[in-house]
PDB file of C-alpha atoms in Angstrom:
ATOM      1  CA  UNK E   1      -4.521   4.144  -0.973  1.00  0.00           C
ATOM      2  CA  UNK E   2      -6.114   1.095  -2.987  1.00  0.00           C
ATOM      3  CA  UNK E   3      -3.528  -0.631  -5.390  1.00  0.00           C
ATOM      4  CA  UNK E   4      -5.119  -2.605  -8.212  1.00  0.00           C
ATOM      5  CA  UNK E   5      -3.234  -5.863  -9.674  1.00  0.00           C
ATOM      6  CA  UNK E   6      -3.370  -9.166 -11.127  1.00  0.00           C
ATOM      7  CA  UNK E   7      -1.316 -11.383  -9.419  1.00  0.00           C
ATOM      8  CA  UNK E   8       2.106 -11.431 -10.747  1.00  0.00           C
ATOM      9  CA  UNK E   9       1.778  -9.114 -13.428  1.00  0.00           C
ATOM     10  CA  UNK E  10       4.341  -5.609 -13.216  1.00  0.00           C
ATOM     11  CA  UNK E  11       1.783  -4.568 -10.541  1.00  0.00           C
ATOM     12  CA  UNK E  12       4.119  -6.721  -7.935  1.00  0.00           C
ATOM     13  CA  UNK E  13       6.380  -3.891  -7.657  1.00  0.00           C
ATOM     14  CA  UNK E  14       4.558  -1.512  -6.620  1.00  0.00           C
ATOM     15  CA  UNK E  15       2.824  -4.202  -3.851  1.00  0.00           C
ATOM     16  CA  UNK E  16       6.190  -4.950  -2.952  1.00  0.00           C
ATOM     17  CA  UNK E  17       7.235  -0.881  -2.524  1.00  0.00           C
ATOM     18  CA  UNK E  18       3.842  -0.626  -0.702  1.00  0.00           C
ATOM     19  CA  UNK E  19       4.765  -3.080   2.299  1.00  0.00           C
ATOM     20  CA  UNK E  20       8.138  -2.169   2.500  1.00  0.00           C
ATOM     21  CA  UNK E  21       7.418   1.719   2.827  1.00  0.00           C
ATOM     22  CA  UNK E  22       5.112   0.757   5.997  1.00  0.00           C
ATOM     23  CA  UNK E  23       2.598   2.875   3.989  1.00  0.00           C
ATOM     24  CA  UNK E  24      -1.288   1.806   5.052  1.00  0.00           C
ATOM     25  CA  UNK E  25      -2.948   0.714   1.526  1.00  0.00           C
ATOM     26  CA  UNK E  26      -5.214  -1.693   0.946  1.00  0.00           C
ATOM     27  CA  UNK E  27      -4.444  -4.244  -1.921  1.00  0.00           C
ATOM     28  CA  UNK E  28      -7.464  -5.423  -4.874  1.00  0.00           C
ATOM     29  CA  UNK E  29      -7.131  -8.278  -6.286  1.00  0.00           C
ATOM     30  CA  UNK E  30      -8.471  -7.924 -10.596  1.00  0.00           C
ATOM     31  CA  UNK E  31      -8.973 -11.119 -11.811  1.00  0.00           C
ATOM     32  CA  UNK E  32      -6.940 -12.310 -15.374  1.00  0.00           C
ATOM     33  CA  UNK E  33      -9.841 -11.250 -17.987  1.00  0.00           C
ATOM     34  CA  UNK E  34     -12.024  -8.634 -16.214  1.00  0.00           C
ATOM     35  CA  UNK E  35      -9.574  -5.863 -16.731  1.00  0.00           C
ATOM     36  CA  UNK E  36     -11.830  -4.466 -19.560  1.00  0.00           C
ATOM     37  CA  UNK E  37     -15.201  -4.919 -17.404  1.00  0.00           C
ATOM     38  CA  UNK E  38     -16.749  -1.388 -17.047  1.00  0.00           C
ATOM     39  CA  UNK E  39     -16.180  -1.229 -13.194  1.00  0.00           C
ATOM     40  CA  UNK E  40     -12.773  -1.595 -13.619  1.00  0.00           C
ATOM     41  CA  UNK E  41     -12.460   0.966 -16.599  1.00  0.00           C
ATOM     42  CA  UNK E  42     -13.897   3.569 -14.553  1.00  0.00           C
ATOM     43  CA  UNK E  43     -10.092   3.350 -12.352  1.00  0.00           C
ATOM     44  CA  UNK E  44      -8.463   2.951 -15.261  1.00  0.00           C
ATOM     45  CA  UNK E  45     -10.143   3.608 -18.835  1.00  0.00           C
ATOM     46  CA  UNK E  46      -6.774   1.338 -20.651  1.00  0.00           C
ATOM     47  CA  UNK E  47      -7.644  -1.284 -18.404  1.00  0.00           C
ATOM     48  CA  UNK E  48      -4.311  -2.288 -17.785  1.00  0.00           C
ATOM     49  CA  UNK E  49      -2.497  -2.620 -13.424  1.00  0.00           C
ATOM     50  CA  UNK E  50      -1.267  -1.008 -11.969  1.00  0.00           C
ATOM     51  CA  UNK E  51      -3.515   1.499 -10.757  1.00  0.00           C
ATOM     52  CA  UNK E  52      -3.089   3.399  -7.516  1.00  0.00           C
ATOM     53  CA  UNK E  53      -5.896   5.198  -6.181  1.00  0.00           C
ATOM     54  CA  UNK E  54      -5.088   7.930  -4.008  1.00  0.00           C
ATOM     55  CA  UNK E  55      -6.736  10.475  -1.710  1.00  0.00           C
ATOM     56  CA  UNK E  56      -4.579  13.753  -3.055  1.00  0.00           C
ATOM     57  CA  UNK E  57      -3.339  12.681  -6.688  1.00  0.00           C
ATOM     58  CA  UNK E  58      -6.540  10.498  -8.230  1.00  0.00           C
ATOM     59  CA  UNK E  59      -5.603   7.101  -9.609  1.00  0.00           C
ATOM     60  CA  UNK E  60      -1.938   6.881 -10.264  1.00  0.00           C
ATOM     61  CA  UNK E  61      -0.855   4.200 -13.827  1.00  0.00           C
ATOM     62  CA  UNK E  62       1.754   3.063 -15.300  1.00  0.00           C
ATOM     63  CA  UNK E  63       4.323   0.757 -12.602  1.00  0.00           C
ATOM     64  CA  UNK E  64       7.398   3.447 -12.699  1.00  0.00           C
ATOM     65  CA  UNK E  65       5.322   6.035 -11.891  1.00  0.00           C
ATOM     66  CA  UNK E  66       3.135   4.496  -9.334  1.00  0.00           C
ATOM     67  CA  UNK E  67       6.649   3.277  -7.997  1.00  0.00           C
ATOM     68  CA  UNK E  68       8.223   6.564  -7.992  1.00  0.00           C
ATOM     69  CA  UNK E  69       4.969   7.612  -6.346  1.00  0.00           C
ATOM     70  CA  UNK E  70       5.221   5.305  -3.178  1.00  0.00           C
ATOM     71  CA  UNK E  71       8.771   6.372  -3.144  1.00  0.00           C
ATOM     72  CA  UNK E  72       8.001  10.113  -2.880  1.00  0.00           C
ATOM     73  CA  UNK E  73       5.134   9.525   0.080  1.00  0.00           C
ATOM     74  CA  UNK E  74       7.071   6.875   2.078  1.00  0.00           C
ATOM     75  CA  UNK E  75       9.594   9.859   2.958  1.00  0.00           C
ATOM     76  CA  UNK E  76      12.472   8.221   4.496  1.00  0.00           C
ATOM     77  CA  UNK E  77      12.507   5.111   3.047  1.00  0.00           C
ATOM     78  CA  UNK E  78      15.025   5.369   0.267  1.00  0.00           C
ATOM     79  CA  UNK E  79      12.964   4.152  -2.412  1.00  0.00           C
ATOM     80  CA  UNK E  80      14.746   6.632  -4.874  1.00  0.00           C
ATOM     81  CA  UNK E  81      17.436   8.782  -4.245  1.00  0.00           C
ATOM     82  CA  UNK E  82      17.364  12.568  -3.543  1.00  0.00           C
ATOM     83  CA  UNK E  83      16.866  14.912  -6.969  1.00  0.00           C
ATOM     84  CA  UNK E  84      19.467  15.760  -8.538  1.00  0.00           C
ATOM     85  CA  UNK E  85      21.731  12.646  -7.609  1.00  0.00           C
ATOM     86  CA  UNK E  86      22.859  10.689 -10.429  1.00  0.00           C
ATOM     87  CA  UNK E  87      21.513   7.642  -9.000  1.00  0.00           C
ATOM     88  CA  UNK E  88      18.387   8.843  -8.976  1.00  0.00           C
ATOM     89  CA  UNK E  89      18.394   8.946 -12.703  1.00  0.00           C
ATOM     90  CA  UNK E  90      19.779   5.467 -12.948  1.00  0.00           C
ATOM     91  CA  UNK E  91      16.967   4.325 -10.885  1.00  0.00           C
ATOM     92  CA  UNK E  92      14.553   6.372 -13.231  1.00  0.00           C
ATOM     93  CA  UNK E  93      15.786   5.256 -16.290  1.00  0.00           C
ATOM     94  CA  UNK E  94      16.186   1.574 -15.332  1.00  0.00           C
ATOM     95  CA  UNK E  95      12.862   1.471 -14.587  1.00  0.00           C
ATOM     96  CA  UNK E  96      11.785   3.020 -18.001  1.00  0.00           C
ATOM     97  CA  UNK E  97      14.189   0.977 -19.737  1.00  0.00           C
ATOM     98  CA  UNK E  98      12.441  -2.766 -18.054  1.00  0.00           C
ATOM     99  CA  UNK E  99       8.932  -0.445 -19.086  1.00  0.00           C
ATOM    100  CA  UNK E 100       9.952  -0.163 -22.381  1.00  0.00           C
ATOM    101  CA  UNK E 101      11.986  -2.881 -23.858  1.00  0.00           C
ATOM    102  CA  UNK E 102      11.854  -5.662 -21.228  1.00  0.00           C
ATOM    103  CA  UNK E 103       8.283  -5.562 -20.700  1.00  0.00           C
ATOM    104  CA  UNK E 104       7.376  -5.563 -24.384  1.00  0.00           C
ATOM    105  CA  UNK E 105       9.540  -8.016 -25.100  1.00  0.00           C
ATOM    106  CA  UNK E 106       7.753 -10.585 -22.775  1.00  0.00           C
ATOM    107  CA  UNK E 107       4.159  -9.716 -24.019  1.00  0.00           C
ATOM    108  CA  UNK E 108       5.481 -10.443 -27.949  1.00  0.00           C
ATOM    109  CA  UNK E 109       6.577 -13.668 -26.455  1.00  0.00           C
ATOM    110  CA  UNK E 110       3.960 -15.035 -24.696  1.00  0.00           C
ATOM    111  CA  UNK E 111       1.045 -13.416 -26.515  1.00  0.00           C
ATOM    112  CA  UNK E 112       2.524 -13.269 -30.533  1.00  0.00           C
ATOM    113  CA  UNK E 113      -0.535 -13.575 -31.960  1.00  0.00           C
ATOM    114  CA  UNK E 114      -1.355 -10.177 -30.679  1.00  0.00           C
ATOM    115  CA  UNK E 115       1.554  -8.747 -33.002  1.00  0.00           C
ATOM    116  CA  UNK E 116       0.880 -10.188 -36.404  1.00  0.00           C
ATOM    117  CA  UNK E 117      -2.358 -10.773 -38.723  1.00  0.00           C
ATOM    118  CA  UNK E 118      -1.465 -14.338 -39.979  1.00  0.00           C
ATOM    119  CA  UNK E 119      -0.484 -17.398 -37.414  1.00  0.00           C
ATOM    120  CA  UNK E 120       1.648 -18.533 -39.542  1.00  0.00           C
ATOM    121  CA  UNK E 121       4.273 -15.391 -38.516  1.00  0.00           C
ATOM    122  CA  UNK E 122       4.199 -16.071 -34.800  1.00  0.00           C
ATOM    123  CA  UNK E 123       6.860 -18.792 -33.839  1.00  0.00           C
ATOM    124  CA  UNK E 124       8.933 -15.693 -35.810  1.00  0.00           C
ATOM    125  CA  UNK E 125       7.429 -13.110 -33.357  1.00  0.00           C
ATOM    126  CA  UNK E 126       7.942 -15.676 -30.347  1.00  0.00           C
ATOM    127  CA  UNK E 127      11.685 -16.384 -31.573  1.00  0.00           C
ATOM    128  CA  UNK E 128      12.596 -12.450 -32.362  1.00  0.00           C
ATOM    129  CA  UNK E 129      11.040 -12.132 -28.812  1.00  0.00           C
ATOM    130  CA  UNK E 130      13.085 -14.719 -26.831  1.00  0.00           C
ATOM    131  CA  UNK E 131      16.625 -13.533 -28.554  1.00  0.00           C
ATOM    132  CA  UNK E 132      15.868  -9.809 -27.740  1.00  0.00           C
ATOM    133  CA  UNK E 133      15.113 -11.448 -24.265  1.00  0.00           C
ATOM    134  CA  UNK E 134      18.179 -13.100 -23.636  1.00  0.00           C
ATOM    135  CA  UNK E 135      20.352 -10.227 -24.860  1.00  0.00           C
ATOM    136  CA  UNK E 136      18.370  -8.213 -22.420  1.00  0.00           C
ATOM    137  CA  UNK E 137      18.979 -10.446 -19.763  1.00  0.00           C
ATOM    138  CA  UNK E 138      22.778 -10.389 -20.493  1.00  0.00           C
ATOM    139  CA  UNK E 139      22.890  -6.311 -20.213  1.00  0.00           C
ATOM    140  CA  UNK E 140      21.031  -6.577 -16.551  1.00  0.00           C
ATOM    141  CA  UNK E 141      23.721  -9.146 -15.549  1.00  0.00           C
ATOM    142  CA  UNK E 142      26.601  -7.606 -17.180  1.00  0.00           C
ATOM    143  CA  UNK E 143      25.118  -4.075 -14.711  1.00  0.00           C
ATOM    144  CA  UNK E 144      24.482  -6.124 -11.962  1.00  0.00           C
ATOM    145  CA  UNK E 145      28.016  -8.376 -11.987  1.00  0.00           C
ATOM    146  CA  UNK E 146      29.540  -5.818 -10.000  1.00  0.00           C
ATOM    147  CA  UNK E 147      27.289  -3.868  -8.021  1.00  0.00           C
ATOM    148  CA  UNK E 148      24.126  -5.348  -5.254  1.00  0.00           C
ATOM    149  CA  UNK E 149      21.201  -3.543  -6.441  1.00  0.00           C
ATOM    150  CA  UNK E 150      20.482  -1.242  -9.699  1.00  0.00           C
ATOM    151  CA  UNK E 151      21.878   1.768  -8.585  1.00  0.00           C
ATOM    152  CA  UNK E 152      24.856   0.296  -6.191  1.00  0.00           C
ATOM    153  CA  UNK E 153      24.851  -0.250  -2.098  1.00  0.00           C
ATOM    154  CA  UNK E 154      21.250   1.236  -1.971  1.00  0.00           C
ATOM    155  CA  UNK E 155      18.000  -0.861  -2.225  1.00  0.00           C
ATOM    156  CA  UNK E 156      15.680   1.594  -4.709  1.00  0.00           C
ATOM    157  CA  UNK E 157      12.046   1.361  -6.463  1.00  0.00           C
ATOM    158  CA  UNK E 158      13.948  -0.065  -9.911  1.00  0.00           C
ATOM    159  CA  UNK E 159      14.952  -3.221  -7.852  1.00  0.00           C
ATOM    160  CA  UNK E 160      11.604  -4.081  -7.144  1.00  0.00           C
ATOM    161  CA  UNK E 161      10.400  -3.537 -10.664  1.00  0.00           C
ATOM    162  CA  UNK E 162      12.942  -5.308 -12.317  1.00  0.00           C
ATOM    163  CA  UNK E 163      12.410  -8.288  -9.995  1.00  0.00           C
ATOM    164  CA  UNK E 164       9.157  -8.595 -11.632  1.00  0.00           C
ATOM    165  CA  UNK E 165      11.058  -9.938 -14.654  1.00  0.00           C
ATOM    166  CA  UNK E 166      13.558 -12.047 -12.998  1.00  0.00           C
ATOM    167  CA  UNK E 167      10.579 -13.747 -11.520  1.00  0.00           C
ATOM    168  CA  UNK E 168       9.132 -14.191 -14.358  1.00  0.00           C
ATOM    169  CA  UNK E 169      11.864 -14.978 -16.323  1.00  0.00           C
ATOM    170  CA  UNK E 170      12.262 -18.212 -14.465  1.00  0.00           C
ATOM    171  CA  UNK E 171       9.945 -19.808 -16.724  1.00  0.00           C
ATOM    172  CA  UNK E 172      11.058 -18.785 -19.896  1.00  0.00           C
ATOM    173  CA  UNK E 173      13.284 -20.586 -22.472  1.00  0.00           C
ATOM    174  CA  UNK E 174      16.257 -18.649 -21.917  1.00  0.00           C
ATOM    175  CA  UNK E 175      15.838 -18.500 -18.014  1.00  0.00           C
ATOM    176  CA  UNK E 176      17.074 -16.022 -15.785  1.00  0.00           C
ATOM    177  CA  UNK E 177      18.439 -18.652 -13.481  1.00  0.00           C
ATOM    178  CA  UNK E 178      20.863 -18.846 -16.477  1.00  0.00           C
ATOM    179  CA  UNK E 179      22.691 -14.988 -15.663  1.00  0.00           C
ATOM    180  CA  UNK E 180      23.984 -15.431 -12.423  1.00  0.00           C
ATOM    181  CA  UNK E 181      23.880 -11.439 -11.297  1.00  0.00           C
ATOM    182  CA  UNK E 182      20.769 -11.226 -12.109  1.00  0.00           C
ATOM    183  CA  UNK E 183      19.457 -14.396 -10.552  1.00  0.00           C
ATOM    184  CA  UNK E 184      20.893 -13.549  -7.429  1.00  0.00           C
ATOM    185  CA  UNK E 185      19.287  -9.962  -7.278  1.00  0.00           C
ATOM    186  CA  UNK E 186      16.557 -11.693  -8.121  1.00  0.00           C
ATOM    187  CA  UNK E 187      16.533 -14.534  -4.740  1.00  0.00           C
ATOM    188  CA  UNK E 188      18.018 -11.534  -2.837  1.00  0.00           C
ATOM    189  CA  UNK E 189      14.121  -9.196  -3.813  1.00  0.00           C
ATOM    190  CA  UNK E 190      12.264 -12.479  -3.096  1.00  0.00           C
ATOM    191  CA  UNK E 191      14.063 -13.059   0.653  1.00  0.00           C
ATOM    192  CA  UNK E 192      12.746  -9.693   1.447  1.00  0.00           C
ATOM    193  CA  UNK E 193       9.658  -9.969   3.928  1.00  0.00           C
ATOM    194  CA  UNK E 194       8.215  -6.985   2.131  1.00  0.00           C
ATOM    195  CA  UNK E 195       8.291  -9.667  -1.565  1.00  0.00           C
ATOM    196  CA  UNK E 196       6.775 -12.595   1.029  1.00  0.00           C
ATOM    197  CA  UNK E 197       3.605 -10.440   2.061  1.00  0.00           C
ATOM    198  CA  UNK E 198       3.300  -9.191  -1.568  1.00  0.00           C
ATOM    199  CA  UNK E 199       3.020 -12.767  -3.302  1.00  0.00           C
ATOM    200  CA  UNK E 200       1.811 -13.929  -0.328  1.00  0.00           C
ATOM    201  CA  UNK E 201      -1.502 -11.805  -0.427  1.00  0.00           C
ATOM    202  CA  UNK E 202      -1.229 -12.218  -4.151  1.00  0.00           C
ATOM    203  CA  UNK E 203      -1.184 -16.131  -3.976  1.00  0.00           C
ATOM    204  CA  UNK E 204       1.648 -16.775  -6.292  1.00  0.00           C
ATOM    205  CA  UNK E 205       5.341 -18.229  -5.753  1.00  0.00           C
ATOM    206  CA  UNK E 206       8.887 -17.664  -6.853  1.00  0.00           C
ATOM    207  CA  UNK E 207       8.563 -20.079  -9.691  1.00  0.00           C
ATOM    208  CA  UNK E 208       5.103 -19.414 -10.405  1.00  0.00           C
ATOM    209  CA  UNK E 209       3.189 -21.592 -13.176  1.00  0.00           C
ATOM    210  CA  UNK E 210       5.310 -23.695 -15.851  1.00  0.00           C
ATOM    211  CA  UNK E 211       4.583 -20.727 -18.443  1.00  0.00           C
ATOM    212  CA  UNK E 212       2.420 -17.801 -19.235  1.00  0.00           C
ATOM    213  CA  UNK E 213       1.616 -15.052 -16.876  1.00  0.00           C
ATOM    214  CA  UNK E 214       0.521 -15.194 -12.889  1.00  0.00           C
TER     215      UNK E 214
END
């Protein structure tokens, strides 16, 4: 398998899930920018990462797929729960839910202009942005206050996507340093030596830069 990111982007999960399953892969490295350069579209033609390319299913896209994925192959490893347990389908739709909302939320924040015609509108995006952010935050804590990882006592796929955002949330107005649950899933995902080798071969850090992504 070949697993195609740019460093720190929602690709990190999957790199994570990758050297914690023990699964051989080899990881390349897309530089910021040449997403849309024709080599690259021929893996995947919305040049976006992740992109797994594998020897039985073609290129895999889309992080909770690719995720669920590595979970599937890596039998054994508990990524996600059996089918047909309920916390399999918390796991699933945690991982849809940081897809669709969370995810967004940080691209109208950092890249506003992207979302409206005139400059003048984007502080408005940014700031409609960073409150849906922090209320987002404060549902993940509020889940996590009482439980370890998404689903309960079991490490799944969803904690290693939604670490993605806890990481990068540390650089964001309203931090996640500030929501204590979800902080500490978040130091818990980067203690793993699975996270190490994953940011390690990506070259990034906890904290990352002061803003933006990477």
């Amino acid at each position: 398998m070949r697993l195609f990111y740019l460093p720190g982007s929602c690709a990190l999960g999957p790199h994570i899930a990758l050297e914690y399953s023990g699964l051989t892969y080899e990881s390349v490295r897309v530089e910021r920018g040449r997403q849309t350069d024709p080599a690259y579209l021929a893996i995947n033609p919305l040049g976006r990462v992740p992109a797994l390319v594998t020897a039985s299913h073609g290129t895999i896209t889309e992080a909770p797929v690719v995720l669920s994925y590595i979970a599937d192959v890596a039998t054994g490893s508990g990524l996600l729960p059996a089918i047909g347990t309920p916390e399999r389908y918390e796991a699933l739709s945690w991982m849809a839910y940081i897809s669709s909302t969370v995810h967004p939320a940080l691209g109208r924040l950092w890249r506003a202009e992207r979302f409206c015609d005139d400059a003048s509108c984007e502080s408005s995006v940014e700031h409609a942005a960073a409150t849906q952010l922090a209320n987002d935050f404060a549902h993940i804590d509020k889940h996590l206050s009482n439980r370890r990882w998404v689903t309960g006592d079991h490490l799944t796929a969803a904690d290693f996507h939604l670490f993605v955002f806890g990481r990068l949330g540390l650089r964001l107005p309203t931090r996640t340093l500030d929501f204590p649950s979800f902080h500490r899933h978040t130091l818990e995902i980067a203690s793993l030596v699975a996270t190490q080798s994953a940011m390690a071969q990506q070259g990034i850090t906890l904290e990352g830069p002061a803003s933006g992504p990477g």
